[in-house]
């Protein structure tokens, strides 16, 4: 078998170098965000009530510099109202799934959860804001093993939760 000598490919080398270059953005509220080119979004961690000690994963759709600035400001506005938004999301999940948990997905011991116990088990995991020109965004939660490792999403328009979904 003959082994060929490498053939220079400057265009591919430039593309490779560009893909390997780490792109970050700094924001006074959101902190450092890193561009995930595979998903076309900036990602980072932010402080959020009810999230793990590492914080809530933030995913913001990437675009032009102007679009990124608008997206970061939209995300910062959500962070400023985090306590109320987190509470609204948890209430929506409880309204939609507490009865299902207590009647269909009972623990082996048949335990019945109260609203407060159910809400306390949830862990905020990810805030996803894909389009800064839209008021729509999603908050993801780990289920605290209430539904055996599934999760929840709560879709918002502005400050209003519009839908919740059991996922996974």
PDB file of C-alpha atoms in Angstrom:
ATOM      1  CA  UNK A   1       0.000   0.000   0.000  1.00  0.00           C
ATOM      2  CA  UNK A   2       1.339   3.405  -0.962  1.00  0.00           C
ATOM      3  CA  UNK A   3       1.062   6.229   1.550  1.00  0.00           C
ATOM      4  CA  UNK A   4       0.488   9.573  -0.066  1.00  0.00           C
ATOM      5  CA  UNK A   5       2.255  12.679   1.089  1.00  0.00           C
ATOM      6  CA  UNK A   6      -0.053  15.277   2.630  1.00  0.00           C
ATOM      7  CA  UNK A   7      -1.323  17.802   0.143  1.00  0.00           C
ATOM      8  CA  UNK A   8      -1.475  21.378   1.394  1.00  0.00           C
ATOM      9  CA  UNK A   9      -5.030  22.698   1.613  1.00  0.00           C
ATOM     10  CA  UNK A  10      -4.857  26.310   2.817  1.00  0.00           C
ATOM     11  CA  UNK A  11      -8.631  26.846   2.650  1.00  0.00           C
ATOM     12  CA  UNK A  12      -9.276  23.809   4.825  1.00  0.00           C
ATOM     13  CA  UNK A  13      -6.533  24.830   7.254  1.00  0.00           C
ATOM     14  CA  UNK A  14      -8.083  28.313   7.594  1.00  0.00           C
ATOM     15  CA  UNK A  15     -11.504  26.744   8.204  1.00  0.00           C
ATOM     16  CA  UNK A  16     -10.022  24.366  10.772  1.00  0.00           C
ATOM     17  CA  UNK A  17      -8.250  27.219  12.575  1.00  0.00           C
ATOM     18  CA  UNK A  18     -11.467  29.257  12.605  1.00  0.00           C
ATOM     19  CA  UNK A  19     -13.487  26.343  14.033  1.00  0.00           C
ATOM     20  CA  UNK A  20     -10.893  25.774  16.764  1.00  0.00           C
ATOM     21  CA  UNK A  21     -10.759  29.425  17.813  1.00  0.00           C
ATOM     22  CA  UNK A  22     -12.681  29.944  21.037  1.00  0.00           C
ATOM     23  CA  UNK A  23     -15.136  32.829  20.788  1.00  0.00           C
ATOM     24  CA  UNK A  24     -16.432  34.350  24.000  1.00  0.00           C
ATOM     25  CA  UNK A  25     -18.568  37.318  24.921  1.00  0.00           C
ATOM     26  CA  UNK A  26     -18.590  39.166  28.235  1.00  0.00           C
ATOM     27  CA  UNK A  27     -21.804  40.600  29.660  1.00  0.00           C
ATOM     28  CA  UNK A  28     -22.138  42.500  32.953  1.00  0.00           C
ATOM     29  CA  UNK A  29     -25.112  40.403  34.104  1.00  0.00           C
ATOM     30  CA  UNK A  30     -24.624  37.106  32.259  1.00  0.00           C
ATOM     31  CA  UNK A  31     -20.861  36.832  32.704  1.00  0.00           C
ATOM     32  CA  UNK A  32     -18.776  34.976  30.127  1.00  0.00           C
ATOM     33  CA  UNK A  33     -20.603  33.204  27.332  1.00  0.00           C
ATOM     34  CA  UNK A  34     -18.891  30.866  24.853  1.00  0.00           C
ATOM     35  CA  UNK A  35     -19.981  30.356  21.265  1.00  0.00           C
ATOM     36  CA  UNK A  36     -21.036  26.777  20.510  1.00  0.00           C
ATOM     37  CA  UNK A  37     -20.686  26.725  16.736  1.00  0.00           C
ATOM     38  CA  UNK A  38     -22.303  23.298  16.436  1.00  0.00           C
ATOM     39  CA  UNK A  39     -25.589  24.663  17.759  1.00  0.00           C
ATOM     40  CA  UNK A  40     -25.252  28.307  16.704  1.00  0.00           C
ATOM     41  CA  UNK A  41     -25.651  29.632  20.234  1.00  0.00           C
ATOM     42  CA  UNK A  42     -23.796  31.246  23.088  1.00  0.00           C
ATOM     43  CA  UNK A  43     -23.715  29.234  26.305  1.00  0.00           C
ATOM     44  CA  UNK A  44     -22.799  29.935  29.893  1.00  0.00           C
ATOM     45  CA  UNK A  45     -24.018  29.594  33.459  1.00  0.00           C
ATOM     46  CA  UNK A  46     -25.984  32.171  35.414  1.00  0.00           C
ATOM     47  CA  UNK A  47     -27.248  32.474  38.970  1.00  0.00           C
ATOM     48  CA  UNK A  48     -30.904  31.418  39.160  1.00  0.00           C
ATOM     49  CA  UNK A  49     -33.147  30.518  42.085  1.00  0.00           C
ATOM     50  CA  UNK A  50     -33.643  26.778  42.425  1.00  0.00           C
ATOM     51  CA  UNK A  51     -30.699  25.860  40.188  1.00  0.00           C
ATOM     52  CA  UNK A  52     -27.764  23.720  41.279  1.00  0.00           C
ATOM     53  CA  UNK A  53     -24.721  25.418  42.805  1.00  0.00           C
ATOM     54  CA  UNK A  54     -23.117  25.581  39.340  1.00  0.00           C
ATOM     55  CA  UNK A  55     -25.978  27.783  38.194  1.00  0.00           C
ATOM     56  CA  UNK A  56     -28.478  27.581  35.383  1.00  0.00           C
ATOM     57  CA  UNK A  57     -27.228  26.769  31.880  1.00  0.00           C
ATOM     58  CA  UNK A  58     -28.003  29.666  29.562  1.00  0.00           C
ATOM     59  CA  UNK A  59     -28.384  29.119  25.812  1.00  0.00           C
ATOM     60  CA  UNK A  60     -28.797  32.201  23.624  1.00  0.00           C
ATOM     61  CA  UNK A  61     -29.100  32.066  19.837  1.00  0.00           C
ATOM     62  CA  UNK A  62     -26.068  33.555  18.060  1.00  0.00           C
ATOM     63  CA  UNK A  63     -26.198  35.942  15.139  1.00  0.00           C
ATOM     64  CA  UNK A  64     -24.662  39.235  14.126  1.00  0.00           C
ATOM     65  CA  UNK A  65     -23.053  41.454  16.760  1.00  0.00           C
ATOM     66  CA  UNK A  66     -26.227  43.560  16.875  1.00  0.00           C
ATOM     67  CA  UNK A  67     -28.424  40.457  17.259  1.00  0.00           C
ATOM     68  CA  UNK A  68     -26.134  39.077  19.969  1.00  0.00           C
ATOM     69  CA  UNK A  69     -26.329  42.327  21.924  1.00  0.00           C
ATOM     70  CA  UNK A  70     -30.135  42.253  21.724  1.00  0.00           C
ATOM     71  CA  UNK A  71     -30.223  38.584  22.764  1.00  0.00           C
ATOM     72  CA  UNK A  72     -27.908  39.168  25.732  1.00  0.00           C
ATOM     73  CA  UNK A  73     -30.017  42.112  26.905  1.00  0.00           C
ATOM     74  CA  UNK A  74     -33.201  40.046  26.581  1.00  0.00           C
ATOM     75  CA  UNK A  75     -31.603  37.272  28.657  1.00  0.00           C
ATOM     76  CA  UNK A  76     -30.382  39.791  31.245  1.00  0.00           C
ATOM     77  CA  UNK A  77     -33.949  41.124  31.583  1.00  0.00           C
ATOM     78  CA  UNK A  78     -35.131  37.574  32.340  1.00  0.00           C
ATOM     79  CA  UNK A  79     -32.385  37.168  34.957  1.00  0.00           C
ATOM     80  CA  UNK A  80     -33.499  40.416  36.596  1.00  0.00           C
ATOM     81  CA  UNK A  81     -36.941  38.847  37.083  1.00  0.00           C
ATOM     82  CA  UNK A  82     -35.659  35.337  37.847  1.00  0.00           C
ATOM     83  CA  UNK A  83     -37.456  34.735  41.152  1.00  0.00           C
ATOM     84  CA  UNK A  84     -40.898  35.527  39.726  1.00  0.00           C
ATOM     85  CA  UNK A  85     -40.274  33.621  36.484  1.00  0.00           C
ATOM     86  CA  UNK A  86     -38.965  30.569  38.313  1.00  0.00           C
ATOM     87  CA  UNK A  87     -41.997  30.574  40.613  1.00  0.00           C
ATOM     88  CA  UNK A  88     -44.401  30.950  37.661  1.00  0.00           C
ATOM     89  CA  UNK A  89     -42.725  28.033  35.857  1.00  0.00           C
ATOM     90  CA  UNK A  90     -42.881  25.765  38.907  1.00  0.00           C
ATOM     91  CA  UNK A  91     -46.533  26.634  39.488  1.00  0.00           C
ATOM     92  CA  UNK A  92     -47.326  25.810  35.865  1.00  0.00           C
ATOM     93  CA  UNK A  93     -45.614  22.413  36.181  1.00  0.00           C
ATOM     94  CA  UNK A  94     -47.429  21.637  39.436  1.00  0.00           C
ATOM     95  CA  UNK A  95     -50.780  22.712  37.980  1.00  0.00           C
ATOM     96  CA  UNK A  96     -50.231  20.444  34.987  1.00  0.00           C
ATOM     97  CA  UNK A  97     -48.555  17.397  36.588  1.00  0.00           C
ATOM     98  CA  UNK A  98     -49.228  17.065  40.338  1.00  0.00           C
ATOM     99  CA  UNK A  99     -52.402  15.071  39.793  1.00  0.00           C
ATOM    100  CA  UNK A 100     -50.620  12.803  37.300  1.00  0.00           C
ATOM    101  CA  UNK A 101     -47.798  12.222  39.806  1.00  0.00           C
ATOM    102  CA  UNK A 102     -50.138  11.416  42.684  1.00  0.00           C
ATOM    103  CA  UNK A 103     -52.538   9.224  40.681  1.00  0.00           C
ATOM    104  CA  UNK A 104     -50.484   7.563  37.927  1.00  0.00           C
ATOM    105  CA  UNK A 105     -46.760   7.849  38.722  1.00  0.00           C
ATOM    106  CA  UNK A 106     -46.785   7.068  42.427  1.00  0.00           C
ATOM    107  CA  UNK A 107     -43.659   6.074  44.294  1.00  0.00           C
ATOM    108  CA  UNK A 108     -43.491   2.458  45.501  1.00  0.00           C
ATOM    109  CA  UNK A 109     -44.776   3.556  48.906  1.00  0.00           C
ATOM    110  CA  UNK A 110     -47.782   5.362  47.381  1.00  0.00           C
ATOM    111  CA  UNK A 111     -46.621   8.711  48.716  1.00  0.00           C
ATOM    112  CA  UNK A 112     -48.823  11.671  47.813  1.00  0.00           C
ATOM    113  CA  UNK A 113     -46.970  14.929  47.138  1.00  0.00           C
ATOM    114  CA  UNK A 114     -48.188  18.366  48.152  1.00  0.00           C
ATOM    115  CA  UNK A 115     -47.787  21.351  45.825  1.00  0.00           C
ATOM    116  CA  UNK A 116     -44.864  22.622  47.901  1.00  0.00           C
ATOM    117  CA  UNK A 117     -43.097  19.238  47.995  1.00  0.00           C
ATOM    118  CA  UNK A 118     -43.509  18.822  44.244  1.00  0.00           C
ATOM    119  CA  UNK A 119     -42.167  22.328  43.530  1.00  0.00           C
ATOM    120  CA  UNK A 120     -39.233  21.825  45.917  1.00  0.00           C
ATOM    121  CA  UNK A 121     -38.151  18.665  44.068  1.00  0.00           C
ATOM    122  CA  UNK A 122     -37.756  20.504  40.743  1.00  0.00           C
ATOM    123  CA  UNK A 123     -34.325  21.844  39.752  1.00  0.00           C
ATOM    124  CA  UNK A 124     -34.032  24.588  37.161  1.00  0.00           C
ATOM    125  CA  UNK A 125     -31.547  23.390  34.535  1.00  0.00           C
ATOM    126  CA  UNK A 126     -31.505  25.501  31.346  1.00  0.00           C
ATOM    127  CA  UNK A 127     -32.872  28.774  30.036  1.00  0.00           C
ATOM    128  CA  UNK A 128     -33.108  28.792  26.253  1.00  0.00           C
ATOM    129  CA  UNK A 129     -33.639  32.027  24.327  1.00  0.00           C
ATOM    130  CA  UNK A 130     -33.245  31.265  20.658  1.00  0.00           C
ATOM    131  CA  UNK A 131     -34.648  34.370  18.960  1.00  0.00           C
ATOM    132  CA  UNK A 132     -34.119  37.801  20.547  1.00  0.00           C
ATOM    133  CA  UNK A 133     -36.770  39.273  18.245  1.00  0.00           C
ATOM    134  CA  UNK A 134     -39.368  37.023  19.857  1.00  0.00           C
ATOM    135  CA  UNK A 135     -40.762  37.139  23.375  1.00  0.00           C
ATOM    136  CA  UNK A 136     -40.783  33.315  23.411  1.00  0.00           C
ATOM    137  CA  UNK A 137     -38.282  31.393  25.501  1.00  0.00           C
ATOM    138  CA  UNK A 138     -38.070  28.101  27.416  1.00  0.00           C
ATOM    139  CA  UNK A 139     -37.069  27.108  30.932  1.00  0.00           C
ATOM    140  CA  UNK A 140     -36.010  23.481  31.448  1.00  0.00           C
ATOM    141  CA  UNK A 141     -36.211  21.602  34.763  1.00  0.00           C
ATOM    142  CA  UNK A 142     -34.834  18.324  36.110  1.00  0.00           C
ATOM    143  CA  UNK A 143     -37.672  16.414  37.743  1.00  0.00           C
ATOM    144  CA  UNK A 144     -35.922  15.540  41.018  1.00  0.00           C
ATOM    145  CA  UNK A 145     -36.816  11.892  40.253  1.00  0.00           C
ATOM    146  CA  UNK A 146     -40.541  12.589  40.613  1.00  0.00           C
ATOM    147  CA  UNK A 147     -41.017  11.020  37.181  1.00  0.00           C
ATOM    148  CA  UNK A 148     -38.009   8.696  37.306  1.00  0.00           C
ATOM    149  CA  UNK A 149     -35.479  10.994  35.633  1.00  0.00           C
ATOM    150  CA  UNK A 150     -37.643  12.753  33.087  1.00  0.00           C
ATOM    151  CA  UNK A 151     -37.649  16.519  32.862  1.00  0.00           C
ATOM    152  CA  UNK A 152     -39.966  19.401  32.167  1.00  0.00           C
ATOM    153  CA  UNK A 153     -39.984  22.332  29.822  1.00  0.00           C
ATOM    154  CA  UNK A 154     -42.012  25.462  30.402  1.00  0.00           C
ATOM    155  CA  UNK A 155     -42.541  27.706  27.404  1.00  0.00           C
ATOM    156  CA  UNK A 156     -43.000  31.403  28.043  1.00  0.00           C
ATOM    157  CA  UNK A 157     -44.146  34.379  26.056  1.00  0.00           C
ATOM    158  CA  UNK A 158     -42.687  37.323  27.928  1.00  0.00           C
ATOM    159  CA  UNK A 159     -43.392  36.773  31.627  1.00  0.00           C
ATOM    160  CA  UNK A 160     -46.278  34.363  31.056  1.00  0.00           C
ATOM    161  CA  UNK A 161     -45.872  30.582  31.041  1.00  0.00           C
ATOM    162  CA  UNK A 162     -47.877  29.299  28.075  1.00  0.00           C
ATOM    163  CA  UNK A 163     -47.231  25.535  28.164  1.00  0.00           C
ATOM    164  CA  UNK A 164     -45.412  22.852  30.102  1.00  0.00           C
ATOM    165  CA  UNK A 165     -44.288  19.458  28.887  1.00  0.00           C
ATOM    166  CA  UNK A 166     -42.956  16.298  30.509  1.00  0.00           C
ATOM    167  CA  UNK A 167     -39.897  15.343  28.414  1.00  0.00           C
ATOM    168  CA  UNK A 168     -37.390  12.530  28.242  1.00  0.00           C
TER     169      UNK A 168
END
